[in-house]
Amino acid sequence: MNLPRTRLMAAVAIGAIVALLAACAPSSSSGDDAESTPLSLVGFAVPKAGNNVAQAAFAKTDEGQGTSWKESYGASGDQSRAVAGGLKADYVHFSLAPDVTRLVDEGLVADDWDAGPNKGIVTDSVVVLVVREGNPKNIKGWDDLAKPGVGIVTPNPGSSGSARWNILAAWQHIIAEGGSDADAEEYLTKVFDNVKALPGSGRDATTAFQGGTGDVLISYENEAILARQNGEKIDYVVPDDTLKIENPAAVTKDADPKAKAFLDFVLSKEGQEQYVAKGFRPLESVKGVDVGTVEGANDPSDPFPTPKKLFTIDGDLDGWEAVNTKFFDEKDGIITKLIAESGKS
Amino acid sequence: MTVDTTLAPGAVRKRRSRSATSLTRSSGLGLGIALTWFSLLVLIPLALVVIQSVDGGWATFRDTVTSPQTAAALRLTVTQAFVVTLVNVVMGTLIAWVLVRDQFPGKRLLEVIIDIPFALPTIVAGLVLLSLYGPQSPIGINVANTERSVFLALLFVTLPFVVRTVEPVLQELDLEVEEAAASLGASRFTTLRRILLPALAPAITAGAALSFARGISEYGSLVLLSGNLPMKTEVASVRIMSYIENGNAAAAASVATILLVVALAAIVVLQVLSSVVARRG
Amino acid sequence: MASRVTQPTTTGTQIRRAIVVAYLVLLVAWPVSLVVLKTFEGGLTNLQTAFADPSVVFALQMTVYVAVWAVAINTVFGVGISLLLVRYDFPGRGVLSALIDLPLSVSPVVVGLALLLAYGGSEGMFGPTLESAGLQVAFAPAGMIMATAFVSLPLVIRELVPVLHEIGTEQEQAATSLGARPWQTFWRITLPSIRWALVYGVVLSLARSLGEFGAVKIVSGNVAEQTQTATLVVEQKYQDFEQGSAYATSFLLAAIAVAALVVVTVLRPKENLDGD
């Protein structure tokens, strides 16, 4: 053995020390004292900033005294499936209602979760078109997306539930103008021809766009506002007609009662104001929300212009179940087929 | 299978004798424990996936795998992994050669660079490759959202495999054997073909198998770089995610099963290749 | 050991050197330098912010914990299985050898799902039983260790097997015939001959374990300060528009792997001219 004993011993010693140190699982630093109520939130990534300020505000109220949060964020569908598969959650917040319905079917959430005046929805936004600073390609609305030479980035509706809001807004634009299903299909064919990338999630799409791909990104208003609040150099256009995005939240059946208190807080004036500050539109069912100025919006003093036409999934499109079957069914879904076709060109 | 290369004293140690014995009690027990762990960790979970893939019946399996978009994704994944593996076989061996046999200042720095692709989270790898070889590339090379981006990302993440399997073997090789061959009049090419390649074959094929296996399963670095365009730059992992998102677990499992079969086939082929080349030497 | 006869620097050598250096720089060094650049943009601020963030610190600890355990398990089983595969003959040896590489070929999405199918708390095959016995695998560190061990399983074995083939068994047989017991033979003859292959295998496993993302994400549930590893926190920070922290954490991950490799390289004695 040409390796001197001492060196070998040193190596073994280092290894042993490292191993010993590492063999103890880390424990979280946040207080585990008797006073605090740890609550677990499982949600989709987009409203994390909003959730965090709402949680902080809640902790200052009497109801919320001593609450602390363990959170998990990811893609809406993935998170919903995780909870169904055993991930512990007191409070869930997803991008679209079917992700909550899944948990109702599993018996984890009571089936009257959407019985209230807000129908289970806690955050609202609209679909917008994000463009490069200064809008060099002069994108004004949906029709511009079908023009040749416009590179589009949108999350993939096939692999991301929350990406479906975007495509449905585009579809409904044609229908609302009096077009038939065939007209809408023709329009979307042109749009998909222009698509340069179909990243797996909304945030990935934002990242791809920032990396230089495409001229326009179909995204959510709150996402655009939050990005601008964080210094990203983008502009966004609220089209004259667009789709209302409604994100649901629910408390699980055997959740800590404070989780329900948090949900009530979120649905209150103070709670909604927290989300407004992060770019979400206030819920119509909550009265008296003071919008104030919202940094990052196109016009901070009038951050949420009302589009001329605002579509909703339940109002104009017959609800998510019908939508998922008609547009996103694996074999016959209209959008599914269009996406596959676009690849062949 | 004894290859006797007793050309000179000092070559004794290099005989690759296949003196495999049958199992003793203790080694039998060891094998039992190892197999139990392997089953619990790998075999049973994967078997459950395969079982799920035929949940909807054989016809569903076949339809899923032959649907145009999925077939395209599988083709892209396998082809790119294959090409990348070929490149890795050549470059990996070359790199290992330079690292072991050559001496120049800064060589140790190269050693360090080689393992970094592993430790870097794949999303970060995708991000930096996008910055350098995407639309904002400082040297004007833009492969983002094209097939070549898949090639690039796979090349990055599979770099260490062949290098690291060949290096230790190369270090163990006794130069005296090559020198003896040279002194007997063998050309460098003959030495390469009859002494080095057979000696390195198991290592190269081991590395190639790892490289291919890793290539077909890569996901994270491709997320931002490839654009996931159906029929063009969509890889199998993304298809699997799509199926899961749509609640079609059987289809997802089917694609996963096909990839497993392909990987197994590649591994077997490489092992056969390895013993053929090693025996020929 | 390869003897270091000084070979003349031929053009061939120089060309080889140049190709290798260019390849490694363009493919790895340059992209990775970008990580370093972005980490130190603005001095040490990014690193300081990262270390001040409890979720980052926790995630780094969790990564080290999970990686070390996964590597330890894979090393023990790796050495054992390698010896069994090379030195012994048993029915199914070829099949086992082929199956060993399989884990690496499984997409992280599938790894996560497979483990959840087997150990998921509500629908898994073993999950509910284990959980009622008090052992939570899914959405807990145990599952994370399994996922990490899964993806890096073949690495130690594939390093050792070729070298074990190469070195043959004469010395071991000599030792046994001289009366050495199996453990002594292993410790004093086999281990020293395979030490560098073993070390490379361990370092490769460690690096792979540090960088694992997809499978752990699915199996862990990604709960911040509970089951979140460093790679997951990198994604989270990047998505929260905190790119500085994201790059700083990535830099730290790469640095740990590099440190491990540097330790190995430093401990390795310089090659002597006559070999060994």
mmCIF file of C-alpha atoms in Angstrom, chain C residues 18 27 39 92 95 137 194 202 209 228 233 253 256 271:
data_model
loop_
_atom_site.group_PDB
_atom_site.id
_atom_site.type_symbol
_atom_site.label_atom_id
_atom_site.label_comp_id
_atom_site.label_asym_id
_atom_site.label_seq_id
_atom_site.Cartn_x
_atom_site.Cartn_y
_atom_site.Cartn_z
ATOM 1 C CA ALA C 18 -6.497 20.925 -27.193
ATOM 2 C CA LEU C 27 -19.669 22.388 -22.770
ATOM 3 C CA THR C 39 -23.757 34.149 -7.758
ATOM 4 C CA GLY C 92 -29.588 -15.027 -12.947
ATOM 5 C CA VAL C 95 -30.130 -10.705 -15.556
ATOM 6 C CA VAL C 137 -41.903 6.744 3.588
ATOM 7 C CA ILE C 194 -10.191 -1.000 -6.062
ATOM 8 C CA VAL C 202 -18.639 7.388 -4.299
ATOM 9 C CA SER C 209 -27.371 12.652 -5.165
ATOM 10 C CA GLN C 228 -37.425 20.403 0.751
ATOM 11 C CA VAL C 233 -35.335 25.364 -3.033
ATOM 12 C CA LEU C 253 -24.278 22.479 -4.437
ATOM 13 C CA ILE C 256 -19.762 20.667 -2.352
ATOM 14 C CA GLU C 271 2.146 8.875 -9.456
#
